[in-house]
PDB file of C-alpha atoms in Angstrom:
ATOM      1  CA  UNK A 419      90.096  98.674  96.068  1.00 90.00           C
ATOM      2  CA  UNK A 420      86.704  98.749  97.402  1.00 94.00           C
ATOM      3  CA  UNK A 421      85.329 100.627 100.798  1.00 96.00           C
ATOM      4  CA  UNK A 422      82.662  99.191 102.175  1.00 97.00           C
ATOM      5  CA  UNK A 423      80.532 100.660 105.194  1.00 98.00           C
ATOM      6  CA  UNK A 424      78.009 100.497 107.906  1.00 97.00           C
ATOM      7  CA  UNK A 425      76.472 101.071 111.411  1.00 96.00           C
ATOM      8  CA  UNK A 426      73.512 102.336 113.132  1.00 92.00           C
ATOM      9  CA  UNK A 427      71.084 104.433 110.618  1.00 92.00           C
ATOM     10  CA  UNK A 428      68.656 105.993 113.499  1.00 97.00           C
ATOM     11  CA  UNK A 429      69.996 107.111 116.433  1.00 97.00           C
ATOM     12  CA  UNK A 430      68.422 109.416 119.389  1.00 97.00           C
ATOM     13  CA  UNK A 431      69.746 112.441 121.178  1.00 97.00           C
ATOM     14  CA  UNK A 432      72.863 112.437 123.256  1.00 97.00           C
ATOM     15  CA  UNK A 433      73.424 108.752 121.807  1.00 98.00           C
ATOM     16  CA  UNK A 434      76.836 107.452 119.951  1.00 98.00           C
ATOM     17  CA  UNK A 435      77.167 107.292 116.520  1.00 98.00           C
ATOM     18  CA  UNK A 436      79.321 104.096 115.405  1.00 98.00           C
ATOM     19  CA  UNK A 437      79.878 103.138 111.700  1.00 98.00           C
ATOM     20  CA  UNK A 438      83.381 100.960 110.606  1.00 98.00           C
ATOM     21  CA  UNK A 439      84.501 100.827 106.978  1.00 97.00           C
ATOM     22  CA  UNK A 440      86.119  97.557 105.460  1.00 96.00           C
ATOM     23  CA  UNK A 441      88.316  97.499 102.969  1.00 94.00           C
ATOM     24  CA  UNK A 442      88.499  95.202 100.175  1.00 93.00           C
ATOM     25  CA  UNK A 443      91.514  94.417  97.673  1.00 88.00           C
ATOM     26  CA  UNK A 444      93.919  97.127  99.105  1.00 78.00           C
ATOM     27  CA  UNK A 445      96.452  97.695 101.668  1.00 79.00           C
ATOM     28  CA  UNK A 446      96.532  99.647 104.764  1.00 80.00           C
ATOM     29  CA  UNK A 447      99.972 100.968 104.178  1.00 83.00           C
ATOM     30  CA  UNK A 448     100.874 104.319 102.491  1.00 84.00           C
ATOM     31  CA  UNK A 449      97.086 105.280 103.049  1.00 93.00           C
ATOM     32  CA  UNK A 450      94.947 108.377 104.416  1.00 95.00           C
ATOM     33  CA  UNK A 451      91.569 107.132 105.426  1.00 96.00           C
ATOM     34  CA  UNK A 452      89.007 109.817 106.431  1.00 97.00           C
ATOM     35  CA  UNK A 453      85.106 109.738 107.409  1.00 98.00           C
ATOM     36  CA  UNK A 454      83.618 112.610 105.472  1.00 98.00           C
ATOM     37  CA  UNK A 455      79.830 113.559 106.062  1.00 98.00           C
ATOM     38  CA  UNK A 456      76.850 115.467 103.919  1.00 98.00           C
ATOM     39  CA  UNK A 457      73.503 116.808 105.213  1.00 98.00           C
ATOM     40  CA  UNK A 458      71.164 116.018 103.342  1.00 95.00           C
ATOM     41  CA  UNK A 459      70.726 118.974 100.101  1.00 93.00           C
ATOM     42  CA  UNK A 460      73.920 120.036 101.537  1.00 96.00           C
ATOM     43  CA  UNK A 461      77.900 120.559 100.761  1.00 96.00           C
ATOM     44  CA  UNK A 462      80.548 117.864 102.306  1.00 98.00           C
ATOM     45  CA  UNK A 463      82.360 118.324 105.301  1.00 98.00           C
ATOM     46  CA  UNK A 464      85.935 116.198 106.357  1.00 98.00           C
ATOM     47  CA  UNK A 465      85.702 114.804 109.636  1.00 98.00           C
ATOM     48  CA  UNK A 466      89.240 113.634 110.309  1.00 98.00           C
ATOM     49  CA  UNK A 467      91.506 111.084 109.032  1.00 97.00           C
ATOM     50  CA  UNK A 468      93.914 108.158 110.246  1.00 96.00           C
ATOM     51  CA  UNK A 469      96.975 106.670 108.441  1.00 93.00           C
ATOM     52  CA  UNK A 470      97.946 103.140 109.067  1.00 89.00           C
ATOM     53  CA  UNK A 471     100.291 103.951 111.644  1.00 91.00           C
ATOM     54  CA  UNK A 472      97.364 104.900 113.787  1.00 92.00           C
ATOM     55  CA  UNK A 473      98.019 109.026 113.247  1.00 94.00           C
ATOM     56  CA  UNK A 474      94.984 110.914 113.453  1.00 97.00           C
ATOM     57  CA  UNK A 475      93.751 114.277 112.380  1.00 96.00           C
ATOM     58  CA  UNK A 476      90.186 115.665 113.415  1.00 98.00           C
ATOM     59  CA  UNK A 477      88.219 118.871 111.999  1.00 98.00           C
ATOM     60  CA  UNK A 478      88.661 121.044 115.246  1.00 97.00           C
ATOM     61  CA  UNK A 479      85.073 122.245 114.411  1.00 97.00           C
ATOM     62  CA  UNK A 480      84.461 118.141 115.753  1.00 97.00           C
ATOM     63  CA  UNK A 481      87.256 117.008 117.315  1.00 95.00           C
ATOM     64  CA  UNK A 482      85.895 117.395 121.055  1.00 96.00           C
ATOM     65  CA  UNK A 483      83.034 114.411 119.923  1.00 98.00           C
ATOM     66  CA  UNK A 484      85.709 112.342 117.902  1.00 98.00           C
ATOM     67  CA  UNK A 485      87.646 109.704 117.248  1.00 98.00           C
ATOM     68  CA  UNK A 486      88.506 107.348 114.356  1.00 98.00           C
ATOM     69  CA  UNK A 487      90.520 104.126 115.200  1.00 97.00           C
ATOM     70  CA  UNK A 488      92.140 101.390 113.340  1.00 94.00           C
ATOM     71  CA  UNK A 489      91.799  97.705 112.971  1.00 92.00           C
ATOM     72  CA  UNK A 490      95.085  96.628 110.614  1.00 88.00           C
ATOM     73  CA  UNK A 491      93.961  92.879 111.362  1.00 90.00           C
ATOM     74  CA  UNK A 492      90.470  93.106 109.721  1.00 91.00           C
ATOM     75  CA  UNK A 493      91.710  95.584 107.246  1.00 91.00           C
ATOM     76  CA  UNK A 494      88.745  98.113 109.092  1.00 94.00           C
ATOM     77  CA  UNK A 495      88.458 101.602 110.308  1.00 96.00           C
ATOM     78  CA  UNK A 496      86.195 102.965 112.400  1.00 98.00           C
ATOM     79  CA  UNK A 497      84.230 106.432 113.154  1.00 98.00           C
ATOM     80  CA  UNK A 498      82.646 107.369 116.622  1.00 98.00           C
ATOM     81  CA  UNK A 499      81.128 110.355 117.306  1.00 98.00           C
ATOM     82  CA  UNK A 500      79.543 111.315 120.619  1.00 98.00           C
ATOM     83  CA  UNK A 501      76.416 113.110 122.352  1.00 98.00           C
ATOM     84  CA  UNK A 502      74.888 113.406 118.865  1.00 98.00           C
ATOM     85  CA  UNK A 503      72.207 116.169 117.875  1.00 98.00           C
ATOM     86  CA  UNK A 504      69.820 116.462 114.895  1.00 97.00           C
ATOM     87  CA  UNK A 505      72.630 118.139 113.611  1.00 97.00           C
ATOM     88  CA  UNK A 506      74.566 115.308 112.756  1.00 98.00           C
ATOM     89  CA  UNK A 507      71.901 113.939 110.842  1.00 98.00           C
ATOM     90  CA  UNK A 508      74.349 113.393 107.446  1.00 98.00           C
ATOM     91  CA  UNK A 509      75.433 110.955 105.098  1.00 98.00           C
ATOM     92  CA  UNK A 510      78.259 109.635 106.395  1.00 98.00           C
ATOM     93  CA  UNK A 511      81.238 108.532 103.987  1.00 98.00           C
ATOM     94  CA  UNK A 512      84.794 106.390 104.012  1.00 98.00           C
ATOM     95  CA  UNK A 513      86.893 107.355 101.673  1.00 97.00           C
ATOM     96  CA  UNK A 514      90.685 106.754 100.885  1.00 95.00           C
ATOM     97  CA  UNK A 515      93.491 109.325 100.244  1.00 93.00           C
ATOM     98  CA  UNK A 516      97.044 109.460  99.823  1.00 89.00           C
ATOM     99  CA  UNK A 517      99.489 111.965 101.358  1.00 84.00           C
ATOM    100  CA  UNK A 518      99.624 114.197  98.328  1.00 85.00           C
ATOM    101  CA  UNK A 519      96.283 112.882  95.812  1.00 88.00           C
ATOM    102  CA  UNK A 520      92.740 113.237  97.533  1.00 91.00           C
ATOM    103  CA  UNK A 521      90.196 110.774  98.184  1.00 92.00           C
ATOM    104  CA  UNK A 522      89.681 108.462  95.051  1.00 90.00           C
ATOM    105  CA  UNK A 523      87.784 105.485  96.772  1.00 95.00           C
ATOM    106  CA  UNK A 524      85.017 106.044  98.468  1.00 97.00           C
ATOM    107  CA  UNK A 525      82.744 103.639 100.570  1.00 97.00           C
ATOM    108  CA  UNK A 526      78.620 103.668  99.461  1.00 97.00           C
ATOM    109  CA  UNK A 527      77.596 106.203 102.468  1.00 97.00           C
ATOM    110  CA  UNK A 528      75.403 105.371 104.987  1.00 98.00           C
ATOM    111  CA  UNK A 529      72.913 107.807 106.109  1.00 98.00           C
ATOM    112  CA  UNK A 530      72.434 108.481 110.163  1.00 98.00           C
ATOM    113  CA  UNK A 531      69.281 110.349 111.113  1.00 98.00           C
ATOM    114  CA  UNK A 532      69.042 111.636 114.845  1.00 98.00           C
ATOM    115  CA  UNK A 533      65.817 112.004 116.361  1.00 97.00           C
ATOM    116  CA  UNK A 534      64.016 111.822 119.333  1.00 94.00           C
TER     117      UNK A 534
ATOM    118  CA  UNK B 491      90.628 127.399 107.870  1.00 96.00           C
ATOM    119  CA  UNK B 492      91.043 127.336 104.055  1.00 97.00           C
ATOM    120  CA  UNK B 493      87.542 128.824 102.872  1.00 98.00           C
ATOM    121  CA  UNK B 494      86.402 127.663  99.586  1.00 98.00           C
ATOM    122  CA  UNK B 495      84.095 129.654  97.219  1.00 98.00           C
ATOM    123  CA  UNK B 496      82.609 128.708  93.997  1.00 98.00           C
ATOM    124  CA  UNK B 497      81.040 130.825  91.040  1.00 96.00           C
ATOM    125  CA  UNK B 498      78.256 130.127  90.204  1.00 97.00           C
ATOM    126  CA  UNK B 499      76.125 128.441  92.352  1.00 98.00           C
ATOM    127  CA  UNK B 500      74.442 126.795  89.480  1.00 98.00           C
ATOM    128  CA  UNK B 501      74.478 126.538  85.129  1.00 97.00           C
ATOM    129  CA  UNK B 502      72.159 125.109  82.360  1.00 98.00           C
ATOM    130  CA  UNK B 503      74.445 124.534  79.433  1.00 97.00           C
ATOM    131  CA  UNK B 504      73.270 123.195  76.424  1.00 97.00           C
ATOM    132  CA  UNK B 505      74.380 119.632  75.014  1.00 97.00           C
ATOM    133  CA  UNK B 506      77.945 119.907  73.008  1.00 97.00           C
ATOM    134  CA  UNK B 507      78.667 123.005  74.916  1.00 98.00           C
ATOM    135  CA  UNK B 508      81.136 124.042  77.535  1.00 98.00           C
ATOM    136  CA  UNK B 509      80.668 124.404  80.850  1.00 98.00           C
ATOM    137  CA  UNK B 510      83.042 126.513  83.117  1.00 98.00           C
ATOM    138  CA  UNK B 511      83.293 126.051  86.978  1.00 98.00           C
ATOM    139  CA  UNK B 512      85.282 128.902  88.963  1.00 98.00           C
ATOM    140  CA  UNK B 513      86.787 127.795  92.406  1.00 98.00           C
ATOM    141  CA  UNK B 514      88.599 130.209  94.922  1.00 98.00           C
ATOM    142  CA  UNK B 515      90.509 129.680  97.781  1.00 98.00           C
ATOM    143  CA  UNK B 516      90.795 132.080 100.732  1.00 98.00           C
ATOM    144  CA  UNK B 517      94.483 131.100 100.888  1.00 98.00           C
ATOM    145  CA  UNK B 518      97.315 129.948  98.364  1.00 98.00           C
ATOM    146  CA  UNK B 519      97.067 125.904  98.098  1.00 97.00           C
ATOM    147  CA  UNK B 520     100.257 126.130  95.910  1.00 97.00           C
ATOM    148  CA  UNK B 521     102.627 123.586  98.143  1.00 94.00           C
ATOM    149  CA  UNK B 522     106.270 125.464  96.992  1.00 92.00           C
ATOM    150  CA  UNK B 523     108.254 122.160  97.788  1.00 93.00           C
ATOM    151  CA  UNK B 524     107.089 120.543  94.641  1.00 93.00           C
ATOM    152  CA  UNK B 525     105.652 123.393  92.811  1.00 95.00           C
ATOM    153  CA  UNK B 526     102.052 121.642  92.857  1.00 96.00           C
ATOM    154  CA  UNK B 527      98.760 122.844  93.459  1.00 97.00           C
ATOM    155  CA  UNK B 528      96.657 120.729  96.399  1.00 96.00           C
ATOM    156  CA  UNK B 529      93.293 121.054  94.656  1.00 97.00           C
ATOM    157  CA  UNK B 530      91.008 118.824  93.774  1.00 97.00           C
ATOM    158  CA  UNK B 531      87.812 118.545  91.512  1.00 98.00           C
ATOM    159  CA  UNK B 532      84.873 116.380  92.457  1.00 98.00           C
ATOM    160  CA  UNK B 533      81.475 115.467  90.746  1.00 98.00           C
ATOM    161  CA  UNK B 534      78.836 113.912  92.585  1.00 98.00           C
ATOM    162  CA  UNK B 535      75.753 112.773  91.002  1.00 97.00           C
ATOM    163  CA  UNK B 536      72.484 112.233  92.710  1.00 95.00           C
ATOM    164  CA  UNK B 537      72.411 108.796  95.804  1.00 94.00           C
ATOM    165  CA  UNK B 538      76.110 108.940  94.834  1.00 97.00           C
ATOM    166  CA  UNK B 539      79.229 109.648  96.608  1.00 97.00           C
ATOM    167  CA  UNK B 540      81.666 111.798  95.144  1.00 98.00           C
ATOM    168  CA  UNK B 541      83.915 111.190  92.269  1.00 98.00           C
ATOM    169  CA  UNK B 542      87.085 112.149  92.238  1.00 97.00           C
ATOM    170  CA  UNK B 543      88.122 114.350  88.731  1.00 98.00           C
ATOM    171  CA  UNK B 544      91.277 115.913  89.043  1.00 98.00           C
ATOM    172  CA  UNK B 545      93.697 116.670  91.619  1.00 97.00           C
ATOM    173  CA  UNK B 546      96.954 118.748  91.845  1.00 97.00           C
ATOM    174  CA  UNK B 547      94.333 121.457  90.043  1.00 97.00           C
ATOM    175  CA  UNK B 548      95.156 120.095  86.156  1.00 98.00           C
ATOM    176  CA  UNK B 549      95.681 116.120  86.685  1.00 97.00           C
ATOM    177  CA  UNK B 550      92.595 113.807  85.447  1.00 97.00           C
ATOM    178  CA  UNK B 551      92.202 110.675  87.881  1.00 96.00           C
ATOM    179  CA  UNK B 552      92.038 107.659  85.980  1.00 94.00           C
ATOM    180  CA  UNK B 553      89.425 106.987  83.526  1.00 96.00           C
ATOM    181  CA  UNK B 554      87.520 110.292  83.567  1.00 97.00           C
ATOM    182  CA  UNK B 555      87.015 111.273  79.675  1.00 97.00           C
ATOM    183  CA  UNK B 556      89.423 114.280  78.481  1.00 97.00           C
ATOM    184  CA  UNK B 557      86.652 116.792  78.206  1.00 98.00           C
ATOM    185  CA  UNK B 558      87.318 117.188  81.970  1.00 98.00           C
ATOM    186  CA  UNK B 559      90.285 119.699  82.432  1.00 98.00           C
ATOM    187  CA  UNK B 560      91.793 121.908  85.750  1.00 98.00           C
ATOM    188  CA  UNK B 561      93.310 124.842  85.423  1.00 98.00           C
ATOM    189  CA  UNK B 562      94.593 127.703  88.096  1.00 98.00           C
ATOM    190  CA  UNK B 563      97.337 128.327  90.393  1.00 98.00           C
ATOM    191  CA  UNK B 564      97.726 129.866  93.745  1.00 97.00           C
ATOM    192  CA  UNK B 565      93.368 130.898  94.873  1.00 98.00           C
ATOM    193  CA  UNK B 566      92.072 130.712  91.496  1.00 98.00           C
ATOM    194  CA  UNK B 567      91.089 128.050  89.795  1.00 98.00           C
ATOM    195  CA  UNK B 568      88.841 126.573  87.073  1.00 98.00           C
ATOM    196  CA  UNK B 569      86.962 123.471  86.183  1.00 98.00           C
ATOM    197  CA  UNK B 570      85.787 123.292  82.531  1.00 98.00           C
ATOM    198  CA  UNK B 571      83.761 120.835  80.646  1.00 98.00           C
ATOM    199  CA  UNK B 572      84.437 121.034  77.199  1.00 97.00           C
ATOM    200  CA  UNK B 573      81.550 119.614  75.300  1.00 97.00           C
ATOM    201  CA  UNK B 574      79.219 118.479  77.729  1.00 98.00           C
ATOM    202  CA  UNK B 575      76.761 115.171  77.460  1.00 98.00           C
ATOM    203  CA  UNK B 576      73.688 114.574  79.426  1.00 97.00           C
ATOM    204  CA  UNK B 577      75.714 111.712  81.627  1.00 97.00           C
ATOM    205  CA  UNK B 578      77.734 115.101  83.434  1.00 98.00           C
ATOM    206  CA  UNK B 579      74.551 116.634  84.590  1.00 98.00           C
ATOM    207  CA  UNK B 580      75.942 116.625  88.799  1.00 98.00           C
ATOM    208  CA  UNK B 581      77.127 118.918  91.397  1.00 98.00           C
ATOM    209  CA  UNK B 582      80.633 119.549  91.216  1.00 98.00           C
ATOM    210  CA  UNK B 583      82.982 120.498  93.763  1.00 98.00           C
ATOM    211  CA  UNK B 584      85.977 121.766  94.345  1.00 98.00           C
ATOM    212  CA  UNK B 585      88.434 121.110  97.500  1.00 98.00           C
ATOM    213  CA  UNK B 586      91.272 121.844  98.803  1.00 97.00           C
ATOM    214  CA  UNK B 587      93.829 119.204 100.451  1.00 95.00           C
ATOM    215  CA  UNK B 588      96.802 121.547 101.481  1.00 95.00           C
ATOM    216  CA  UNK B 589      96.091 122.151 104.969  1.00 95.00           C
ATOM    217  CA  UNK B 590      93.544 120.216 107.926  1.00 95.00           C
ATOM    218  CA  UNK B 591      90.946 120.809 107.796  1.00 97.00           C
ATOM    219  CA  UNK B 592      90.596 119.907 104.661  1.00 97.00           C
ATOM    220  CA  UNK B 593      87.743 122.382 103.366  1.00 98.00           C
ATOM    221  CA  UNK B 594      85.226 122.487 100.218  1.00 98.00           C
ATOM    222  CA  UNK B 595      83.442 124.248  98.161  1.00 98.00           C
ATOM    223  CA  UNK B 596      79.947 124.670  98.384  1.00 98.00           C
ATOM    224  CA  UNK B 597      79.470 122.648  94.976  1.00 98.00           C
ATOM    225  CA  UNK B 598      77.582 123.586  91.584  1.00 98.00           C
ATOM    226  CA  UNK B 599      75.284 122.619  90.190  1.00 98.00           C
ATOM    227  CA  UNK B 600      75.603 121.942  85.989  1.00 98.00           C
ATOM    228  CA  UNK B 601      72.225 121.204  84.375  1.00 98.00           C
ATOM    229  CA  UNK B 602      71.132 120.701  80.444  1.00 97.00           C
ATOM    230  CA  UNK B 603      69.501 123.477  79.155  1.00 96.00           C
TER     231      UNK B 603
END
């Protein structure tokens, strides 16, 4: 299976951040799929997940700016996170989990830098 | 939240030697239902995303050589690299998937020395 991601790389203040995450050779079914971020020089942080029924979980420390939907049809899943701030400035991530084994796919990261 | 701690922040180990990773959980990640431990070893070299080593704490993912080995139970747990080649120099972190949020470590760093 192969993740593969992208969206907006520069974003300003306040603004939406958008990516969606495609993937390639593998089914929706039986599957965790998270956004997971990393500032840059820093340690990794889980955003939230969704399973393929459309379940979701969210990092309370997030879940107020957050929400990660599903596209079955296109095989895509999507991350939006609201009223950024330079703190979100991160390398963003898709990755793929089951219920009981953590994420062994991940996509390639994209990196979202806000600024004014 | 499950807080994650790992000792040391950093090593320089020399080629052919072993390098040993300490990972502690604030909590126990030991899920009793199936006797299994819900943590999971990652390496992550430089422009990379993580790799995925070993989960359930002792279980290699596919593929990654044998010198990679998990061991622990409960809030302890250890990451060793048995004789290690210039290809492992990374951060490695651990994690822990028994309870949202799911939580890591602040990573280490393993250099050549």
């Amino acid at each position: 299976v192969q993740l593969q991601q992208w969206g907006a790389g520069l974003l300003k203040p306040s603004e939406t951040l958008s990516l969606t995450c495609a993937v390639y050779g593998g089914s929706f079914t039986d599957y965790y799929w998270s956004w997971i971020r990393q500032p840059p020089g820093g340690g990794l942080e889980w955003i939230g997940e969704i399973n393929h029924r459309g379940s979701t979980n969210y990092n309370p420390s997030l879940k107020s700016r957050v929400t990660i939907s599903l596209d079955t049809s296109k095989n895509q899943f999507s991350l939006q996170l609201t009223s950024v701030t330079a703190a979100d400035t991160a390398v963003y991530y898709c990755a793929r989990s089951t219920v009981t084994i953590p994420w062994g796919n991940w996509g390639q990261g994209t990196l979202v830098t806000v600024s004014s | 939240d499950i807080v994650m701690t790992q000792s040391p922040d950093s090593l320089a180990v020399s080629l052919g030697e072993r390098a040993t990773i300490n990972c502690k959980s604030s909590q126990s990640v030991l899920f009793s239902s199936n006797n299994k431990n819900y943590l999971g070893w990652y390496q992550q070299k430089t422009g990379q995303p993580p790799k995925l080593l070993i989960y359930w704490a002792s279980t290699r993912d596919s593929g990654v050589p044998d010198r990679f080995s998990g061991s622990g139970s409960g809030t302890d747990f250890t990451l060793t690299i048995s004789s290690l080649q210039a290809e492992d120099v990374a951060i490695y972190y651990c994690q822990q998937f028994y309870s949202t949020p799911f939580t890591f470590g602040p990573g280490t760093r393993v250099d050549i020395k």
